Amino acid sequence: VFIPLGSLIAKSAGDVAGLEGVILAAADGVLSPDFLEAAGDAAEGMFLSDPDLNFGNDIYDTFLADYEAAYGSGPISAFHAHAYDATNMMLNGIEAVAQTDADGNTLIGRQALIDELQTTSGMAGITGTITCDEFGDCADPKIAVNQVQSGAFESIWTFTPAGSETIGEVQAAAVGDCSEDLTGETINFYQQAGLEGPIAAILGETFSFATND
């Protein structure tokens, strides 16, 4: 769900019978000032899972200053830092494998570039130190949960492979009562495709899953 539909759902949920007390949650597709503007007060109290943007390093500070100088405002995309690091990975790879033929044309071998990218190790980026493993995963993952508080995204919880940390205070939701004890109840998750893999293996013992065709 992205900004247009997300803001519509946020503004409409309270008018749907049975959803009056539902606390809304979303993902990075709506992590944008445009969503807050479009949803207005209806977004207050919502939770969002997204990349942790509290990078706090010199590379990011320089990036923000240059970006704001060039465009007059800060980045609006949740994945701006990830795009910056991915672009630098790609440019480094091109520089390493590009060749010039006799006619002066620049040649970049597709497989050569793929192989070069997969050797990335210890690259200092905005998002962290980037090293690709044997599965092609290169990110230094940092995840956050934000809550909309007083019309702004506030980080309340973060996760890295080293562990998780509560970094903010959860604001009492303006809608509904979350005090109901659901112990022993069955919760159905509806999605566009069947849940598979390790998440299904972990959660399948506790939750039941239904596919929405």
Coordinates of N, CA and C in Angstrom, one line a residue:
V1 N 0.8 -1.2 0.0 CA 0.0 0.0 0.0 C 0.9 1.2 0.0
F2 N 0.6 2.2 -0.9 CA 1.4 3.4 -1.0 C 0.5 4.6 -0.6
I3 N 1.0 5.8 -0.8 CA 0.4 7.0 -0.2 C -1.0 7.2 -0.6
P4 N -1.4 7.1 -1.9 CA -2.8 7.4 -2.2 C -3.8 6.5 -1.5
L5 N -3.6 5.2 -1.6 CA -4.5 4.2 -1.0 C -4.3 4.2 0.5
G6 N -3.1 4.4 1.0 CA -2.9 4.3 2.4 C -3.6 5.5 3.1
S7 N -3.5 6.7 2.6 CA -4.2 7.8 3.2 C -5.7 7.6 3.1
L8 N -6.2 7.0 2.0 CA -7.7 6.8 1.9 C -8.1 5.8 2.9
I9 N -7.4 4.7 3.1 CA -7.7 3.7 4.2 C -7.7 4.3 5.6
A10 N -6.7 5.1 5.8 CA -6.6 5.8 7.1 C -7.8 6.7 7.4
K11 N -8.2 7.4 6.4 CA -9.3 8.3 6.6 C -10.6 7.6 6.6
S12 N -10.7 6.5 6.0 CA -12.0 5.8 5.9 C -12.2 4.7 6.9
A13 N -11.2 4.2 7.6 CA -11.3 3.1 8.5 C -12.3 3.3 9.6
G14 N -12.3 4.5 10.1 CA -13.2 4.8 11.2 C -14.7 4.8 10.9
D15 N -15.0 4.9 9.6 CA -16.4 4.9 9.1 C -16.9 3.6 8.7
V16 N -16.0 2.5 8.7 CA -16.4 1.2 8.3 C -16.9 0.4 9.6
A17 N -18.0 -0.1 9.5 CA -18.6 -0.9 10.6 C -17.6 -2.0 11.0
G18 N -17.3 -2.1 12.3 CA -16.4 -3.1 12.8 C -15.0 -2.7 12.9
L19 N -14.6 -1.5 12.2 CA -13.2 -1.1 12.2 C -13.1 0.2 13.1
E20 N -14.1 0.5 13.8 CA -14.0 1.8 14.6 C -12.9 1.8 15.6
G21 N -12.6 0.6 16.2 CA -11.6 0.5 17.2 C -10.2 -0.1 16.7
V22 N -10.0 -0.2 15.4 CA -8.8 -0.8 14.9 C -7.7 0.2 14.9
I23 N -6.5 -0.2 15.4 CA -5.3 0.6 15.4 C -4.6 0.2 14.1
L24 N -4.3 1.2 13.3 CA -3.8 1.0 11.9 C -2.2 0.9 12.0
A25 N -1.7 0.0 11.1 CA -0.3 -0.1 10.9 C 0.0 -0.2 9.4
A26 N 1.2 0.2 9.0 CA 1.6 0.2 7.6 C 3.1 0.0 7.5
A27 N 3.6 0.0 6.3 CA 5.0 -0.2 6.1 C 5.6 1.0 5.4
D28 N 6.8 0.8 4.9 CA 7.6 2.0 4.3 C 6.9 2.6 3.1
G29 N 5.9 2.0 2.5 CA 5.3 2.6 1.4 C 4.6 3.9 1.7
V30 N 4.3 4.2 2.9 CA 3.7 5.5 3.3 C 4.6 6.3 4.2
L31 N 5.8 5.9 4.3 CA 6.7 6.7 5.2 C 7.2 8.0 4.4
S32 N 6.3 9.0 4.4 CA 6.6 10.2 3.6 C 5.8 11.3 4.2
P33 N 6.3 12.5 4.2 CA 5.5 13.7 4.6 C 4.3 13.8 3.8
D34 N 4.3 13.3 2.5 CA 3.1 13.4 1.7 C 1.9 12.6 2.3
F35 N 2.3 11.5 2.9 CA 1.2 10.7 3.5 C 0.6 11.4 4.7
L36 N 1.5 12.0 5.5 CA 1.0 12.7 6.7 C 0.1 13.9 6.3
E37 N 0.4 14.5 5.2 CA -0.4 15.6 4.7 C -1.7 15.1 4.2
A38 N -1.7 14.0 3.4 CA -2.9 13.5 2.8 C -3.8 12.8 3.9
A39 N -3.3 12.1 4.8 CA -4.1 11.4 5.8 C -4.6 12.4 6.9
G40 N -3.8 13.4 7.2 CA -4.2 14.4 8.3 C -4.3 13.7 9.6
D41 N -5.3 14.1 10.4 CA -5.4 13.6 11.8 C -5.7 12.1 11.8
A42 N -6.2 11.5 10.7 CA -6.5 10.1 10.7 C -5.2 9.2 10.9
A43 N -4.1 9.8 10.6 CA -2.8 9.0 10.7 C -2.3 9.0 12.1
E44 N -2.8 9.8 13.0 CA -2.3 9.9 14.3 C -2.4 8.6 15.1
G45 N -1.3 8.2 15.7 CA -1.3 6.9 16.4 C -0.9 5.7 15.6
M46 N -0.9 5.8 14.3 CA -0.5 4.7 13.4 C 0.9 4.2 13.7
F47 N 1.1 2.9 13.4 CA 2.5 2.4 13.5 C 3.0 2.0 12.1
L48 N 4.3 2.2 11.9 CA 4.9 1.9 10.6 C 6.2 1.2 10.8
S49 N 6.4 0.1 10.1 CA 7.7 -0.6 10.0 C 8.4 -0.1 8.8
D50 N 9.7 0.1 9.0 CA 10.4 0.8 7.9 C 11.9 0.7 8.2
P51 N 12.8 1.1 7.2 CA 14.2 1.1 7.5 C 14.5 2.2 8.6
D52 N 15.4 1.9 9.4 CA 15.8 2.8 10.4 C 16.7 3.9 9.8
L53 N 16.2 5.2 9.8 CA 16.8 6.3 9.2 C 17.7 7.1 10.1
N54 N 17.9 6.6 11.3 CA 18.7 7.3 12.3 C 20.2 6.9 12.1
F55 N 20.8 7.2 10.9 CA 22.1 6.7 10.6 C 23.2 7.4 11.4
G56 N 23.2 8.7 11.5 CA 24.1 9.4 12.4 C 25.5 9.2 12.1
N57 N 25.9 9.3 10.8 CA 27.4 9.2 10.5 C 27.8 10.3 9.6
D58 N 29.1 10.5 9.4 CA 29.6 11.6 8.6 C 29.1 11.6 7.1
I59 N 29.0 10.3 6.6 CA 28.6 10.2 5.2 C 27.2 10.7 5.0
Y60 N 26.3 10.4 6.0 CA 25.0 10.8 5.9 C 24.8 12.3 6.1
D61 N 25.6 12.9 7.0 CA 25.5 14.3 7.2 C 25.9 15.1 6.0
T62 N 27.0 14.6 5.3 CA 27.4 15.2 4.1 C 26.4 15.1 3.0
F63 N 25.8 13.9 2.9 CA 24.8 13.6 1.9 C 23.6 14.6 2.1
L64 N 23.1 14.7 3.3 CA 22.0 15.5 3.6 C 22.2 17.0 3.2
A65 N 23.4 17.5 3.6 CA 23.8 18.9 3.3 C 23.8 19.1 1.8
D66 N 24.4 18.2 1.0 CA 24.5 18.3 -0.4 C 23.1 18.2 -1.0
Y67 N 22.3 17.3 -0.6 CA 21.0 17.1 -1.1 C 20.1 18.4 -0.9
E68 N 20.1 18.9 0.3 CA 19.3 20.1 0.6 C 19.8 21.3 -0.1
A69 N 21.1 21.4 -0.3 CA 21.7 22.5 -1.1 C 21.2 22.4 -2.6
A70 N 21.1 21.2 -3.1 CA 20.8 21.0 -4.5 C 19.3 21.1 -4.7
Y71 N 18.4 20.6 -3.8 CA 17.0 20.5 -4.0 C 16.1 21.4 -3.1
G72 N 16.7 22.0 -2.1 CA 16.0 22.9 -1.3 C 15.2 22.3 -0.1
S73 N 15.3 21.0 0.0 CA 14.6 20.3 1.1 C 15.2 18.9 1.3
G74 N 14.9 18.2 2.3 CA 15.4 16.9 2.6 C 14.8 15.8 1.7
P75 N 15.4 14.6 1.7 CA 14.8 13.5 0.9 C 13.4 13.1 1.4
I76 N 12.6 12.7 0.4 CA 11.2 12.3 0.8 C 11.0 10.8 0.7
S77 N 12.0 10.1 0.1 CA 11.8 8.7 -0.1 C 12.4 8.0 1.1
A78 N 11.7 6.9 1.6 CA 12.2 6.2 2.8 C 13.5 5.5 2.5
F79 N 13.8 5.2 1.2 CA 15.0 4.4 0.8 C 16.0 5.2 0.1
H80 N 16.1 6.5 0.4 CA 17.0 7.4 -0.2 C 18.5 7.0 0.1
A81 N 18.7 6.6 1.3 CA 20.1 6.3 1.7 C 20.5 4.9 1.1
H82 N 19.5 4.0 1.0 CA 19.8 2.7 0.4 C 20.1 2.9 -1.1
A83 N 19.3 3.8 -1.7 CA 19.6 4.0 -3.1 C 20.9 4.6 -3.4
Y84 N 21.3 5.5 -2.5 CA 22.7 6.2 -2.6 C 23.8 5.1 -2.5
D85 N 23.6 4.2 -1.5 CA 24.7 3.2 -1.3 C 24.7 2.2 -2.5
A86 N 23.5 1.8 -3.0 CA 23.4 0.9 -4.1 C 24.0 1.5 -5.4
T87 N 23.8 2.8 -5.6 CA 24.3 3.5 -6.7 C 25.8 3.5 -6.6
N88 N 26.4 3.8 -5.5 CA 27.8 3.8 -5.3 C 28.4 2.4 -5.5
M89 N 27.7 1.4 -5.1 CA 28.2 0.0 -5.3 C 28.2 -0.3 -6.8
M90 N 27.2 0.2 -7.5 CA 27.1 0.0 -9.0 C 28.2 0.7 -9.7
L91 N 28.4 2.0 -9.3 CA 29.5 2.8 -9.9 C 30.9 2.3 -9.7
N92 N 31.1 1.8 -8.4 CA 32.4 1.2 -8.1 C 32.6 -0.1 -9.0
G93 N 31.5 -0.9 -9.2 CA 31.7 -2.1 -10.0 C 31.9 -1.8 -11.4
I94 N 31.2 -0.7 -12.0 CA 31.5 -0.3 -13.4 C 32.9 0.2 -13.6
E95 N 33.4 0.9 -12.6 CA 34.7 1.4 -12.7 C 35.8 0.3 -12.7
A96 N 35.4 -0.8 -12.0 CA 36.4 -1.9 -11.9 C 36.4 -2.8 -13.2
V97 N 35.2 -2.9 -13.9 CA 35.2 -3.9 -15.0 C 35.0 -3.3 -16.3
A98 N 34.7 -2.0 -16.4 CA 34.5 -1.4 -17.7 C 35.7 -1.4 -18.6
Q99 N 35.5 -1.6 -19.9 CA 36.6 -1.7 -20.8 C 36.3 -0.7 -22.0
T100 N 37.3 -0.3 -22.7 CA 37.2 0.6 -23.9 C 37.7 -0.2 -25.1
D101 N 36.8 -0.3 -26.1 CA 37.3 -1.0 -27.3 C 38.1 -0.1 -28.3
A102 N 38.5 -0.6 -29.4 CA 39.3 0.1 -30.3 C 38.6 1.4 -30.9
D103 N 37.3 1.4 -30.9 CA 36.6 2.5 -31.4 C 36.2 3.5 -30.3
G104 N 36.7 3.3 -29.1 CA 36.4 4.2 -28.0 C 35.1 4.0 -27.3
N105 N 34.5 2.9 -27.6 CA 33.2 2.6 -26.9 C 33.5 2.0 -25.5
T106 N 32.7 2.3 -24.6 CA 32.8 1.7 -23.2 C 32.0 0.5 -23.2
L107 N 32.6 -0.6 -22.8 CA 31.9 -1.9 -22.7 C 31.9 -2.4 -21.2
I108 N 30.7 -2.7 -20.8 CA 30.5 -3.2 -19.4 C 29.9 -4.6 -19.5
G109 N 30.6 -5.6 -19.2 CA 30.1 -7.0 -19.3 C 29.1 -7.3 -18.2
R110 N 28.0 -7.8 -18.5 CA 26.9 -8.0 -17.5 C 27.4 -9.0 -16.4
Q111 N 27.9 -10.1 -16.8 CA 28.4 -11.1 -15.8 C 29.6 -10.6 -15.0
A112 N 30.4 -9.9 -15.7 CA 31.6 -9.3 -15.0 C 31.2 -8.3 -13.9
L113 N 30.1 -7.5 -14.2 CA 29.6 -6.5 -13.3 C 29.0 -7.3 -12.1
I114 N 28.2 -8.3 -12.4 CA 27.5 -9.1 -11.4 C 28.6 -9.7 -10.4
D115 N 29.6 -10.3 -11.0 CA 30.6 -10.9 -10.2 C 31.4 -9.9 -9.4
E116 N 31.6 -8.7 -9.9 CA 32.3 -7.7 -9.2 C 31.5 -7.2 -8.0
L117 N 30.2 -7.0 -8.2 CA 29.3 -6.5 -7.2 C 29.3 -7.5 -6.0
Q118 N 29.3 -8.8 -6.3 CA 29.2 -9.8 -5.3 C 30.5 -9.9 -4.5
T119 N 31.6 -9.3 -4.9 CA 32.8 -9.2 -4.1 C 32.9 -8.0 -3.2
T120 N 31.8 -7.2 -3.2 CA 31.8 -6.0 -2.3 C 32.0 -6.4 -0.9
S121 N 33.0 -5.8 -0.2 CA 33.3 -6.1 1.1 C 33.9 -4.9 1.9
G122 N 33.3 -4.6 3.0 CA 33.8 -3.5 3.9 C 33.5 -2.2 3.3
M123 N 32.6 -2.0 2.4 CA 32.3 -0.7 1.8 C 31.6 0.2 2.8
A124 N 32.1 1.3 3.1 CA 31.5 2.3 4.0 C 30.4 3.0 3.3
G125 N 29.2 2.9 3.8 CA 28.0 3.6 3.2 C 27.2 4.3 4.3
I126 N 26.2 5.0 3.8 CA 25.3 5.6 4.7 C 24.6 4.6 5.7
T127 N 24.2 3.5 5.1 CA 23.4 2.5 5.9 C 24.3 1.6 6.7
G128 N 25.6 1.7 6.6 CA 26.5 0.9 7.4 C 27.6 0.4 6.6
T129 N 28.3 -0.6 7.1 CA 29.4 -1.3 6.4 C 28.8 -2.4 5.6
I130 N 29.0 -2.3 4.2 CA 28.3 -3.2 3.3 C 29.3 -4.3 2.8
T131 N 28.9 -5.6 3.1 CA 29.6 -6.7 2.6 C 28.6 -7.7 2.1
C132 N 28.8 -8.2 0.9 CA 27.9 -9.2 0.2 C 28.3 -10.6 0.7
D133 N 27.3 -11.4 1.0 CA 27.6 -12.8 1.4 C 27.3 -13.7 0.2
E134 N 27.4 -15.0 0.4 CA 27.4 -16.0 -0.6 C 26.0 -16.1 -1.2
F135 N 25.0 -15.5 -0.6 CA 23.6 -15.5 -1.1 C 23.2 -14.2 -1.8
G136 N 24.2 -13.3 -1.9 CA 23.9 -12.1 -2.6 C 23.3 -11.0 -1.7
D137 N 23.2 -11.3 -0.4 CA 22.7 -10.3 0.5 C 23.8 -9.3 0.9
C138 N 23.6 -8.0 0.7 CA 24.7 -7.1 0.9 C 24.4 -6.0 2.0
A139 N 23.2 -6.0 2.5 CA 22.7 -4.9 3.3 C 23.3 -5.1 4.7
D140 N 23.4 -3.9 5.4 CA 23.6 -3.9 6.9 C 22.3 -3.6 7.5
P141 N 21.4 -4.6 7.7 CA 20.0 -4.3 8.0 C 19.8 -3.6 9.3
K142 N 19.0 -2.6 9.3 CA 18.5 -1.9 10.5 C 17.1 -1.5 10.3
I143 N 16.2 -2.0 11.1 CA 14.8 -1.8 11.0 C 14.2 -1.0 12.1
A144 N 13.2 -0.2 11.8 CA 12.6 0.6 12.9 C 11.1 0.5 12.9
V145 N 10.5 0.7 14.0 CA 9.1 0.9 14.1 C 8.8 2.4 14.5
N146 N 8.0 3.1 13.7 CA 7.7 4.5 14.0 C 6.2 4.6 14.3
Q147 N 5.9 5.6 15.1 CA 4.5 5.9 15.3 C 4.2 7.3 15.0
V148 N 3.1 7.6 14.4 CA 2.7 9.0 14.1 C 2.3 9.6 15.4
Q149 N 3.1 10.6 15.8 CA 2.8 11.4 17.0 C 2.8 12.9 16.8
S150 N 1.7 13.5 17.1 CA 1.6 15.0 16.8 C 1.9 15.3 15.4
G151 N 1.5 14.5 14.5 CA 1.7 14.7 13.0 C 3.1 14.5 12.5
A152 N 3.9 13.7 13.2 CA 5.3 13.4 12.8 C 5.6 12.0 13.0
F153 N 6.5 11.4 12.3 CA 7.0 10.1 12.5 C 8.0 10.1 13.6
E154 N 7.7 9.3 14.7 CA 8.7 9.2 15.8 C 9.1 7.7 15.9
S155 N 10.4 7.5 16.0 CA 10.9 6.2 16.1 C 10.7 5.7 17.6
I156 N 10.2 4.5 17.7 CA 10.0 4.0 19.1 C 10.7 2.7 19.3
W157 N 11.2 2.0 18.2 CA 11.8 0.7 18.4 C 12.7 0.4 17.2
T158 N 13.9 -0.1 17.4 CA 14.8 -0.4 16.4 C 15.3 -1.9 16.5
F159 N 15.7 -2.4 15.3 CA 16.3 -3.8 15.3 C 17.5 -3.8 14.4
T160 N 18.5 -4.5 14.9 CA 19.6 -4.9 14.0 C 19.9 -6.4 14.3
P161 N 20.8 -7.0 13.5 CA 21.1 -8.4 13.8 C 21.7 -8.6 15.2
A162 N 22.2 -7.5 15.8 CA 22.8 -7.6 17.1 C 21.8 -7.6 18.2
G163 N 20.6 -7.2 17.9 CA 19.5 -7.1 18.9 C 18.6 -5.9 18.7
S164 N 17.6 -5.8 19.5 CA 16.6 -4.7 19.4 C 16.7 -3.7 20.6
E165 N 16.1 -2.6 20.4 CA 16.2 -1.5 21.4 C 14.9 -0.7 21.3
T166 N 14.3 -0.4 22.5 CA 13.3 0.6 22.6 C 13.9 1.9 22.7
I167 N 13.5 2.9 21.8 CA 14.2 4.2 21.8 C 13.2 5.3 22.0
G168 N 12.0 5.0 22.0 CA 11.0 6.1 22.2 C 9.8 5.6 23.0
E169 N 8.9 6.5 23.3 CA 7.7 6.2 24.0 C 6.5 6.0 23.1
V170 N 5.8 4.9 23.3 CA 4.6 4.6 22.5 C 3.4 5.5 23.0
Q171 N 2.8 6.2 22.1 CA 1.7 7.1 22.4 C 0.4 6.3 22.4
A172 N -0.4 6.5 23.4 CA -1.7 5.8 23.5 C -2.5 6.1 22.2
A173 N -3.0 5.0 21.6 CA -3.7 5.2 20.3 C -5.0 6.0 20.5
A174 N -5.3 6.8 19.6 CA -6.5 7.6 19.7 C -7.8 6.8 19.4
V175 N -7.6 5.6 18.8 CA -8.7 4.8 18.4 C -8.7 3.5 19.1
G176 N -9.8 3.0 19.6 CA -9.9 1.6 20.1 C -9.3 1.4 21.5
D177 N -9.5 0.2 21.9 CA -9.0 -0.2 23.2 C -8.2 -1.5 23.0
C178 N -6.9 -1.4 23.3 CA -6.0 -2.6 23.0 C -5.9 -3.5 24.2
S179 N -6.7 -3.3 25.2 CA -6.5 -4.1 26.5 C -7.1 -5.5 26.4
E180 N -7.8 -5.8 25.3 CA -8.5 -7.1 25.3 C -7.4 -8.2 25.2
D181 N -7.6 -9.2 26.1 CA -6.7 -10.4 26.1 C -7.0 -11.3 25.0
L182 N -6.1 -11.5 24.1 CA -6.4 -12.4 22.9 C -5.6 -13.8 23.1
T183 N -5.2 -14.1 24.3 CA -4.5 -15.3 24.5 C -5.4 -16.5 24.2
G184 N -4.9 -17.4 23.4 CA -5.6 -18.6 23.0 C -6.5 -18.4 21.8
E185 N -6.6 -17.1 21.3 CA -7.5 -16.8 20.2 C -6.7 -17.1 18.9
T186 N -7.5 -17.4 17.8 CA -6.9 -17.6 16.5 C -6.9 -16.3 15.7
I187 N -5.8 -15.9 15.1 CA -5.7 -14.7 14.3 C -5.5 -15.1 12.9
N188 N -6.3 -14.6 12.0 CA -6.2 -14.9 10.6 C -5.4 -13.8 9.9
F189 N -4.4 -14.1 9.1 CA -3.7 -13.1 8.3 C -4.1 -13.3 6.9
Y190 N -4.5 -12.2 6.2 CA -5.0 -12.3 4.8 C -3.9 -11.6 3.9
Q191 N -3.5 -12.3 2.9 CA -2.5 -11.7 2.0 C -2.8 -12.3 0.6
Q192 N -2.1 -11.7 -0.4 CA -2.3 -12.1 -1.8 C -1.8 -13.4 -2.2
A193 N -0.9 -14.0 -1.4 CA -0.3 -15.3 -1.7 C -0.1 -16.1 -0.5
G194 N 0.0 -17.4 -0.6 CA 0.2 -18.2 0.6 C 1.6 -17.9 1.2
L195 N 1.6 -17.9 2.6 CA 2.8 -17.7 3.3 C 3.7 -18.9 3.3
E196 N 4.9 -18.8 2.9 CA 5.9 -19.9 2.8 C 7.2 -19.6 3.5
G197 N 8.0 -20.6 3.6 CA 9.4 -20.3 4.1 C 9.5 -20.3 5.6
P198 N 10.6 -19.7 6.2 CA 10.8 -19.7 7.6 C 9.8 -19.0 8.4
I199 N 9.2 -17.9 7.9 CA 8.2 -17.2 8.7 C 7.0 -18.1 8.9
A200 N 6.6 -18.8 7.9 CA 5.4 -19.7 8.0 C 5.7 -20.8 9.0
A201 N 7.0 -21.3 9.0 CA 7.4 -22.4 9.9 C 7.4 -21.9 11.3
I202 N 7.7 -20.6 11.5 CA 7.8 -20.1 12.9 C 6.4 -19.8 13.4
L203 N 5.6 -19.0 12.6 CA 4.4 -18.5 13.0 C 3.2 -19.5 12.9
G204 N 3.4 -20.5 12.0 CA 2.4 -21.4 11.7 C 1.9 -22.2 12.9
E205 N 2.7 -22.3 13.9 CA 2.3 -23.0 15.1 C 1.3 -22.2 15.9
T206 N 1.4 -20.9 15.8 CA 0.6 -20.0 16.6 C -0.6 -19.4 15.9
F207 N -0.4 -19.1 14.6 CA -1.4 -18.3 13.9 C -1.9 -19.2 12.7
S208 N -3.1 -18.9 12.3 CA -3.6 -19.6 11.1 C -3.6 -18.6 10.0
F209 N -3.3 -19.0 8.7 CA -3.1 -18.2 7.6 C -4.2 -18.5 6.6
A210 N -4.8 -17.4 6.0 CA -5.8 -17.6 4.9 C -5.3 -16.8 3.7
T211 N -5.5 -17.3 2.6 CA -5.1 -16.6 1.4 C -6.3 -15.8 0.8
N212 N -6.1 -14.6 0.5 CA -7.1 -13.8 -0.1 C -6.9 -13.8 -1.6
D213 N -7.8 -14.5 -2.3 CA -7.7 -14.7 -3.8 C -8.3 -13.5 -4.5

